[in-house]
Amino acid sequence: MLHYNVWFNLKSGVPEESGLSVVREYLSALADAGEANGFTLLKNLGNPPRSKLPCFHALIEFNDSESLGVAMKKQDERGIHTGKHGKIVEMVCDFHVEIFTGIPTPD
């Protein structure tokens, strides 16, 4: 399982509820279309200087690197700056992406 992690803030003037609703709608559409296994949307309770991470964290799950690649290709074909993803791009800032994989438990 791959975990695609996106940490981000909402741009100034974007209300939290409506901004997160747009993100949730996009991620739900990915999961509903089978492009992602699921997602979790999280809020960072730490504030600067204690936390250096942005306020929000989207954790999106994929089966493997191949399924992530297919989802990325489909998004590229739809357009990064158009549709539901384009709405997100307009609303977020300070985003940082990392991809993690699970570490198997030793037998």
mmCIF file of N, CA and C in Angstrom:
data_model
loop_
_atom_site.group_PDB
_atom_site.id
_atom_site.type_symbol
_atom_site.label_atom_id
_atom_site.label_comp_id
_atom_site.label_asym_id
_atom_site.label_seq_id
_atom_site.Cartn_x
_atom_site.Cartn_y
_atom_site.Cartn_z
ATOM 1 N N MET A 1 0.851 -1.172 0.000
ATOM 2 C CA MET A 1 0.000 0.000 0.000
ATOM 3 C C MET A 1 0.898 1.237 0.000
ATOM 4 N N LEU A 2 0.560 2.191 -0.868
ATOM 5 C CA LEU A 2 1.264 3.470 -0.894
ATOM 6 C C LEU A 2 0.387 4.532 -0.263
ATOM 7 N N HIS A 3 1.023 5.423 0.461
ATOM 8 C CA HIS A 3 0.324 6.532 1.115
ATOM 9 C C HIS A 3 0.870 7.822 0.516
ATOM 10 N N TYR A 4 0.022 8.502 -0.240
ATOM 11 C CA TYR A 4 0.366 9.765 -0.879
ATOM 12 C C TYR A 4 -0.071 10.862 0.087
ATOM 13 N N ASN A 5 0.891 11.565 0.637
ATOM 14 C CA ASN A 5 0.637 12.563 1.669
ATOM 15 C C ASN A 5 0.785 13.964 1.106
ATOM 16 N N VAL A 6 -0.224 14.800 1.334
ATOM 17 C CA VAL A 6 -0.164 16.200 0.916
ATOM 18 C C VAL A 6 -0.461 17.057 2.132
ATOM 19 N N TRP A 7 0.512 17.855 2.540
ATOM 20 C CA TRP A 7 0.306 18.825 3.598
ATOM 21 C C TRP A 7 0.056 20.158 2.916
ATOM 22 N N PHE A 8 -0.899 20.938 3.406
ATOM 23 C CA PHE A 8 -1.232 22.193 2.746
ATOM 24 C C PHE A 8 -1.932 23.152 3.700
ATOM 25 N N ASN A 9 -1.919 24.419 3.312
ATOM 26 C CA ASN A 9 -2.717 25.458 3.959
ATOM 27 C C ASN A 9 -3.730 25.953 2.942
ATOM 28 N N LEU A 10 -4.785 26.563 3.432
ATOM 29 C CA LEU A 10 -5.728 27.251 2.564
ATOM 30 C C LEU A 10 -5.259 28.691 2.407
ATOM 31 N N LYS A 11 -5.438 29.226 1.217
ATOM 32 C CA LYS A 11 -5.044 30.617 0.980
ATOM 33 C C LYS A 11 -5.865 31.547 1.869
ATOM 34 N N SER A 12 -5.280 32.693 2.156
ATOM 35 C CA SER A 12 -5.954 33.713 2.953
ATOM 36 C C SER A 12 -7.291 34.057 2.305
ATOM 37 N N GLY A 13 -8.315 34.114 3.121
ATOM 38 C CA GLY A 13 -9.637 34.456 2.621
ATOM 39 C C GLY A 13 -10.495 33.254 2.240
ATOM 40 N N VAL A 14 -9.894 32.060 2.184
ATOM 41 C CA VAL A 14 -10.670 30.857 1.875
ATOM 42 C C VAL A 14 -11.202 30.300 3.191
ATOM 43 N N PRO A 15 -12.511 30.284 3.375
ATOM 44 C CA PRO A 15 -13.072 29.732 4.611
ATOM 45 C C PRO A 15 -12.746 28.244 4.738
ATOM 46 N N GLU A 16 -12.368 27.833 5.941
ATOM 47 C CA GLU A 16 -11.957 26.455 6.180
ATOM 48 C C GLU A 16 -13.013 25.451 5.718
ATOM 49 N N GLU A 17 -14.249 25.673 6.106
ATOM 50 C CA GLU A 17 -15.307 24.711 5.783
ATOM 51 C C GLU A 17 -15.484 24.537 4.275
ATOM 52 N N SER A 18 -15.526 25.629 3.540
ATOM 53 C CA SER A 18 -15.735 25.514 2.096
ATOM 54 C C SER A 18 -14.480 24.996 1.389
ATOM 55 N N GLY A 19 -13.307 25.395 1.848
ATOM 56 C CA GLY A 19 -12.062 24.901 1.255
ATOM 57 C C GLY A 19 -11.907 23.403 1.419
ATOM 58 N N LEU A 20 -12.153 22.928 2.631
ATOM 59 C CA LEU A 20 -12.030 21.493 2.879
ATOM 60 C C LEU A 20 -13.125 20.706 2.176
ATOM 61 N N SER A 21 -14.263 21.314 1.976
ATOM 62 C CA SER A 21 -15.344 20.668 1.235
ATOM 63 C C SER A 21 -14.914 20.396 -0.211
ATOM 64 N N VAL A 22 -14.230 21.342 -0.823
ATOM 65 C CA VAL A 22 -13.735 21.172 -2.191
ATOM 66 C C VAL A 22 -12.699 20.045 -2.242
ATOM 67 N N VAL A 23 -11.791 20.018 -1.277
ATOM 68 C CA VAL A 23 -10.778 18.963 -1.221
ATOM 69 C C VAL A 23 -11.459 17.604 -1.024
ATOM 70 N N ARG A 24 -12.398 17.534 -0.099
ATOM 71 C CA ARG A 24 -13.110 16.284 0.182
ATOM 72 C C ARG A 24 -13.886 15.801 -1.049
ATOM 73 N N GLU A 25 -14.518 16.719 -1.753
ATOM 74 C CA GLU A 25 -15.278 16.359 -2.957
ATOM 75 C C GLU A 25 -14.354 15.750 -4.015
ATOM 76 N N TYR A 26 -13.197 16.357 -4.226
ATOM 77 C CA TYR A 26 -12.233 15.846 -5.204
ATOM 78 C C TYR A 26 -11.737 14.459 -4.802
ATOM 79 N N LEU A 27 -11.343 14.306 -3.549
ATOM 80 C CA LEU A 27 -10.807 13.017 -3.102
ATOM 81 C C LEU A 27 -11.881 11.932 -3.111
ATOM 82 N N SER A 28 -13.097 12.294 -2.776
ATOM 83 C CA SER A 28 -14.211 11.331 -2.847
ATOM 84 C C SER A 28 -14.433 10.872 -4.281
ATOM 85 N N ALA A 29 -14.340 11.795 -5.226
ATOM 86 C CA ALA A 29 -14.510 11.442 -6.640
ATOM 87 C C ALA A 29 -13.413 10.485 -7.090
ATOM 88 N N LEU A 30 -12.178 10.703 -6.631
ATOM 89 C CA LEU A 30 -11.086 9.778 -6.968
ATOM 90 C C LEU A 30 -11.365 8.379 -6.427
ATOM 91 N N ALA A 31 -11.793 8.317 -5.186
ATOM 92 C CA ALA A 31 -12.084 7.021 -4.566
ATOM 93 C C ALA A 31 -13.280 6.354 -5.249
ATOM 94 N N ASP A 32 -14.322 7.121 -5.530
ATOM 95 C CA ASP A 32 -15.520 6.575 -6.174
ATOM 96 C C ASP A 32 -15.213 6.033 -7.563
ATOM 97 N N ALA A 33 -14.271 6.662 -8.269
ATOM 98 C CA ALA A 33 -13.886 6.233 -9.607
ATOM 99 C C ALA A 33 -12.890 5.077 -9.572
ATOM 100 N N GLY A 34 -12.448 4.681 -8.372
ATOM 101 C CA GLY A 34 -11.476 3.603 -8.244
ATOM 102 C C GLY A 34 -10.047 4.025 -8.526
ATOM 103 N N GLU A 35 -9.809 5.331 -8.600
ATOM 104 C CA GLU A 35 -8.453 5.820 -8.845
ATOM 105 C C GLU A 35 -7.618 5.851 -7.572
ATOM 106 N N ALA A 36 -8.270 5.841 -6.428
ATOM 107 C CA ALA A 36 -7.596 5.774 -5.129
ATOM 108 C C ALA A 36 -8.387 4.806 -4.264
ATOM 109 N N ASN A 37 -7.702 4.177 -3.322
ATOM 110 C CA ASN A 37 -8.382 3.233 -2.425
ATOM 111 C C ASN A 37 -9.225 3.950 -1.388
ATOM 112 N N GLY A 38 -8.807 5.124 -1.012
ATOM 113 C CA GLY A 38 -9.500 5.897 0.000
ATOM 114 C C GLY A 38 -8.622 7.047 0.439
ATOM 115 N N PHE A 39 -9.131 7.803 1.396
ATOM 116 C CA PHE A 39 -8.366 8.952 1.870
ATOM 117 C C PHE A 39 -8.796 9.305 3.286
ATOM 118 N N THR A 40 -7.924 10.053 3.951
ATOM 119 C CA THR A 40 -8.218 10.633 5.253
ATOM 120 C C THR A 40 -7.787 12.086 5.190
ATOM 121 N N LEU A 41 -8.636 12.956 5.664
ATOM 122 C CA LEU A 41 -8.325 14.380 5.708
ATOM 123 C C LEU A 41 -8.126 14.757 7.174
ATOM 124 N N LEU A 42 -6.968 15.345 7.477
ATOM 125 C CA LEU A 42 -6.585 15.632 8.858
ATOM 126 C C LEU A 42 -6.263 17.106 9.056
ATOM 127 N N LYS A 43 -6.426 17.553 10.304
ATOM 128 C CA LYS A 43 -6.063 18.926 10.672
ATOM 129 C C LYS A 43 -4.974 18.868 11.728
ATOM 130 N N ASN A 44 -3.922 19.635 11.521
ATOM 131 C CA ASN A 44 -2.793 19.724 12.435
ATOM 132 C C ASN A 44 -3.206 20.568 13.651
ATOM 133 N N LEU A 45 -3.101 19.999 14.828
ATOM 134 C CA LEU A 45 -3.453 20.740 16.042
ATOM 135 C C LEU A 45 -2.286 21.549 16.596
ATOM 136 N N GLY A 46 -1.097 21.335 16.032
ATOM 137 C CA GLY A 46 0.076 22.100 16.460
ATOM 138 C C GLY A 46 0.153 23.423 15.722
ATOM 139 N N ASN A 47 0.644 24.434 16.383
ATOM 140 C CA ASN A 47 0.814 25.754 15.781
ATOM 141 C C ASN A 47 2.289 26.129 15.787
ATOM 142 N N PRO A 48 2.699 26.996 14.841
ATOM 143 C CA PRO A 48 4.080 27.465 14.867
ATOM 144 C C PRO A 48 4.350 28.170 16.189
ATOM 145 N N PRO A 49 5.503 28.100 16.732
ATOM 146 C CA PRO A 49 6.704 27.455 16.200
ATOM 147 C C PRO A 49 6.784 25.969 16.546
ATOM 148 N N ARG A 50 5.830 25.460 17.300
ATOM 149 C CA ARG A 50 5.862 24.056 17.699
ATOM 150 C C ARG A 50 5.812 23.112 16.507
ATOM 151 N N SER A 51 4.947 23.392 15.566
ATOM 152 C CA SER A 51 4.823 22.568 14.372
ATOM 153 C C SER A 51 5.266 23.359 13.158
ATOM 154 N N LYS A 52 6.060 22.730 12.333
ATOM 155 C CA LYS A 52 6.514 23.367 11.105
ATOM 156 C C LYS A 52 5.672 22.919 9.906
ATOM 157 N N LEU A 53 4.723 22.033 10.151
ATOM 158 C CA LEU A 53 3.888 21.507 9.076
ATOM 159 C C LEU A 53 2.685 22.410 8.817
ATOM 160 N N PRO A 54 2.202 22.420 7.569
ATOM 161 C CA PRO A 54 0.975 23.173 7.278
ATOM 162 C C PRO A 54 -0.206 22.661 8.099
ATOM 163 N N CYS A 55 -1.285 23.379 8.033
ATOM 164 C CA CYS A 55 -2.463 23.125 8.860
ATOM 165 C C CYS A 55 -3.212 21.840 8.507
ATOM 166 N N PHE A 56 -3.213 21.460 7.225
ATOM 167 C CA PHE A 56 -4.015 20.312 6.802
ATOM 168 C C PHE A 56 -3.156 19.235 6.161
ATOM 169 N N HIS A 57 -3.657 18.010 6.243
ATOM 170 C CA HIS A 57 -2.950 16.844 5.706
ATOM 171 C C HIS A 57 -3.974 15.934 5.038
ATOM 172 N N ALA A 58 -3.767 15.668 3.755
ATOM 173 C CA ALA A 58 -4.589 14.689 3.039
ATOM 174 C C ALA A 58 -3.734 13.449 2.827
ATOM 175 N N LEU A 59 -4.208 12.327 3.328
ATOM 176 C CA LEU A 59 -3.512 11.048 3.167
ATOM 177 C C LEU A 59 -4.353 10.221 2.201
ATOM 178 N N ILE A 60 -3.810 9.951 1.025
ATOM 179 C CA ILE A 60 -4.532 9.236 -0.020
ATOM 180 C C ILE A 60 -3.849 7.892 -0.225
ATOM 181 N N GLU A 61 -4.641 6.833 -0.244
ATOM 182 C CA GLU A 61 -4.089 5.475 -0.335
ATOM 183 C C GLU A 61 -4.242 4.901 -1.733
ATOM 184 N N PHE A 62 -3.171 4.229 -2.186
ATOM 185 C CA PHE A 62 -3.132 3.532 -3.466
ATOM 186 C C PHE A 62 -2.596 2.123 -3.232
ATOM 187 N N ASN A 63 -2.989 1.187 -4.079
ATOM 188 C CA ASN A 63 -2.510 -0.187 -3.941
ATOM 189 C C ASN A 63 -1.002 -0.285 -4.057
ATOM 190 N N ASP A 64 -0.446 0.394 -5.059
ATOM 191 C CA ASP A 64 0.976 0.276 -5.356
ATOM 192 C C ASP A 64 1.387 1.430 -6.260
ATOM 193 N N SER A 65 2.655 1.428 -6.660
ATOM 194 C CA SER A 65 3.155 2.535 -7.482
ATOM 195 C C SER A 65 2.491 2.547 -8.862
ATOM 196 N N GLU A 66 2.103 1.391 -9.357
ATOM 197 C CA GLU A 66 1.429 1.339 -10.658
ATOM 198 C C GLU A 66 0.062 2.030 -10.593
ATOM 199 N N SER A 67 -0.718 1.746 -9.564
ATOM 200 C CA SER A 67 -2.033 2.389 -9.450
ATOM 201 C C SER A 67 -1.894 3.893 -9.212
ATOM 202 N N LEU A 68 -0.881 4.305 -8.481
ATOM 203 C CA LEU A 68 -0.618 5.737 -8.306
ATOM 204 C C LEU A 68 -0.274 6.360 -9.651
ATOM 205 N N GLY A 69 0.569 5.691 -10.436
ATOM 206 C CA GLY A 69 0.954 6.193 -11.755
ATOM 207 C C GLY A 69 -0.236 6.344 -12.687
ATOM 208 N N VAL A 70 -1.141 5.358 -12.662
ATOM 209 C CA VAL A 70 -2.345 5.430 -13.496
ATOM 210 C C VAL A 70 -3.204 6.622 -13.078
ATOM 211 N N ALA A 71 -3.390 6.802 -11.772
ATOM 212 C CA ALA A 71 -4.193 7.925 -11.277
ATOM 213 C C ALA A 71 -3.560 9.265 -11.665
ATOM 214 N N MET A 72 -2.240 9.355 -11.571
ATOM 215 C CA MET A 72 -1.543 10.592 -11.936
ATOM 216 C C MET A 72 -1.695 10.878 -13.432
ATOM 217 N N LYS A 73 -1.582 9.835 -14.245
ATOM 218 C CA LYS A 73 -1.726 10.005 -15.694
ATOM 219 C C LYS A 73 -3.138 10.477 -16.038
ATOM 220 N N LYS A 74 -4.146 9.884 -15.403
ATOM 221 C CA LYS A 74 -5.529 10.296 -15.659
ATOM 222 C C LYS A 74 -5.743 11.752 -15.254
ATOM 223 N N GLN A 75 -5.155 12.150 -14.119
ATOM 224 C CA GLN A 75 -5.295 13.543 -13.678
ATOM 225 C C GLN A 75 -4.607 14.477 -14.657
ATOM 226 N N ASP A 76 -3.451 14.088 -15.136
ATOM 227 C CA ASP A 76 -2.730 14.898 -16.110
ATOM 228 C C ASP A 76 -3.566 15.073 -17.378
ATOM 229 N N GLU A 77 -4.232 13.997 -17.803
ATOM 230 C CA GLU A 77 -5.087 14.067 -18.992
ATOM 231 C C GLU A 77 -6.289 14.986 -18.762
ATOM 232 N N ARG A 78 -6.838 14.974 -17.546
ATOM 233 C CA ARG A 78 -7.976 15.856 -17.219
ATOM 234 C C ARG A 78 -7.529 17.304 -17.102
ATOM 235 N N GLY A 79 -6.282 17.492 -16.721
ATOM 236 C CA GLY A 79 -5.733 18.836 -16.533
ATOM 237 C C GLY A 79 -5.518 19.150 -15.065
ATOM 238 N N ILE A 80 -4.322 19.565 -14.741
ATOM 239 C CA ILE A 80 -3.960 19.884 -13.359
ATOM 240 C C ILE A 80 -4.692 21.141 -12.882
ATOM 241 N N HIS A 81 -4.900 22.077 -13.788
ATOM 242 C CA HIS A 81 -5.479 23.374 -13.421
ATOM 243 C C HIS A 81 -6.942 23.516 -13.840
ATOM 244 N N THR A 82 -7.601 22.391 -14.123
ATOM 245 C CA THR A 82 -9.006 22.424 -14.529
ATOM 246 C C THR A 82 -9.826 21.500 -13.636
ATOM 247 N N GLY A 83 -11.121 21.611 -13.732
ATOM 248 C CA GLY A 83 -12.018 20.725 -13.005
ATOM 249 C C GLY A 83 -11.850 20.836 -11.501
ATOM 250 N N LYS A 84 -12.162 19.729 -10.810
ATOM 251 C CA LYS A 84 -12.106 19.707 -9.345
ATOM 252 C C LYS A 84 -10.694 19.928 -8.828
ATOM 253 N N HIS A 85 -9.694 19.364 -9.510
ATOM 254 C CA HIS A 85 -8.313 19.563 -9.079
ATOM 255 C C HIS A 85 -7.912 21.026 -9.253
ATOM 256 N N GLY A 86 -8.372 21.649 -10.326
ATOM 257 C CA GLY A 86 -8.094 23.065 -10.565
ATOM 258 C C GLY A 86 -8.659 23.952 -9.465
ATOM 259 N N LYS A 87 -9.844 23.592 -8.952
ATOM 260 C CA LYS A 87 -10.426 24.353 -7.837
ATOM 261 C C LYS A 87 -9.532 24.273 -6.606
ATOM 262 N N ILE A 88 -8.973 23.097 -6.371
ATOM 263 C CA ILE A 88 -8.068 22.930 -5.227
ATOM 264 C C ILE A 88 -6.828 23.793 -5.416
ATOM 265 N N VAL A 89 -6.243 23.739 -6.607
ATOM 266 C CA VAL A 89 -5.040 24.527 -6.893
ATOM 267 C C VAL A 89 -5.277 26.008 -6.608
ATOM 268 N N GLU A 90 -6.477 26.488 -6.918
ATOM 269 C CA GLU A 90 -6.801 27.898 -6.684
ATOM 270 C C GLU A 90 -6.917 28.235 -5.197
ATOM 271 N N MET A 91 -7.195 27.245 -4.360
ATOM 272 C CA MET A 91 -7.510 27.509 -2.954
ATOM 273 C C MET A 91 -6.391 27.198 -1.966
ATOM 274 N N VAL A 92 -5.394 26.411 -2.383
ATOM 275 C CA VAL A 92 -4.377 25.983 -1.418
ATOM 276 C C VAL A 92 -3.034 26.646 -1.671
ATOM 277 N N CYS A 93 -2.216 26.635 -0.634
ATOM 278 C CA CYS A 93 -0.855 27.135 -0.725
ATOM 279 C C CYS A 93 0.007 26.308 0.235
ATOM 280 N N ASP A 94 1.282 26.552 0.194
ATOM 281 C CA ASP A 94 2.232 25.907 1.111
ATOM 282 C C ASP A 94 2.108 24.385 1.093
ATOM 283 N N PHE A 95 1.850 23.813 -0.085
ATOM 284 C CA PHE A 95 1.666 22.361 -0.111
ATOM 285 C C PHE A 95 2.985 21.637 -0.296
ATOM 286 N N HIS A 96 3.031 20.469 0.288
ATOM 287 C CA HIS A 96 4.214 19.606 0.255
ATOM 288 C C HIS A 96 3.745 18.169 0.108
ATOM 289 N N VAL A 97 4.332 17.431 -0.824
ATOM 290 C CA VAL A 97 3.924 16.055 -1.109
ATOM 291 C C VAL A 97 5.048 15.088 -0.769
ATOM 292 N N GLU A 98 4.695 13.984 -0.144
ATOM 293 C CA GLU A 98 5.618 12.876 0.130
ATOM 294 C C GLU A 98 4.854 11.581 -0.081
ATOM 295 N N ILE A 99 5.550 10.554 -0.552
ATOM 296 C CA ILE A 99 4.932 9.245 -0.762
ATOM 297 C C ILE A 99 5.611 8.248 0.169
ATOM 298 N N PHE A 100 4.795 7.548 0.953
ATOM 299 C CA PHE A 100 5.284 6.566 1.915
ATOM 300 C C PHE A 100 4.748 5.181 1.571
ATOM 301 N N THR A 101 5.462 4.170 1.973
ATOM 302 C CA THR A 101 4.987 2.802 1.881
ATOM 303 C C THR A 101 5.065 2.176 3.265
ATOM 304 N N GLY A 102 4.200 1.198 3.499
ATOM 305 C CA GLY A 102 4.209 0.534 4.795
ATOM 306 C C GLY A 102 5.440 -0.343 4.964
ATOM 307 N N ILE A 103 5.870 -0.502 6.181
ATOM 308 C CA ILE A 103 6.994 -1.369 6.512
ATOM 309 C C ILE A 103 6.414 -2.668 7.047
ATOM 310 N N PRO A 104 6.695 -3.773 6.375
ATOM 311 C CA PRO A 104 6.134 -5.047 6.825
ATOM 312 C C PRO A 104 6.592 -5.412 8.238
ATOM 313 N N THR A 105 5.689 -6.038 8.979
ATOM 314 C CA THR A 105 6.024 -6.528 10.308
ATOM 315 C C THR A 105 6.835 -7.813 10.158
ATOM 316 N N PRO A 106 7.977 -7.890 10.824
ATOM 317 C CA PRO A 106 8.790 -9.120 10.720
ATOM 318 C C PRO A 106 8.024 -10.315 11.301
ATOM 319 N N ASP A 107 8.240 -11.458 10.684
ATOM 320 C CA ASP A 107 7.594 -12.693 11.187
ATOM 321 C C ASP A 107 8.244 -13.201 12.449
#
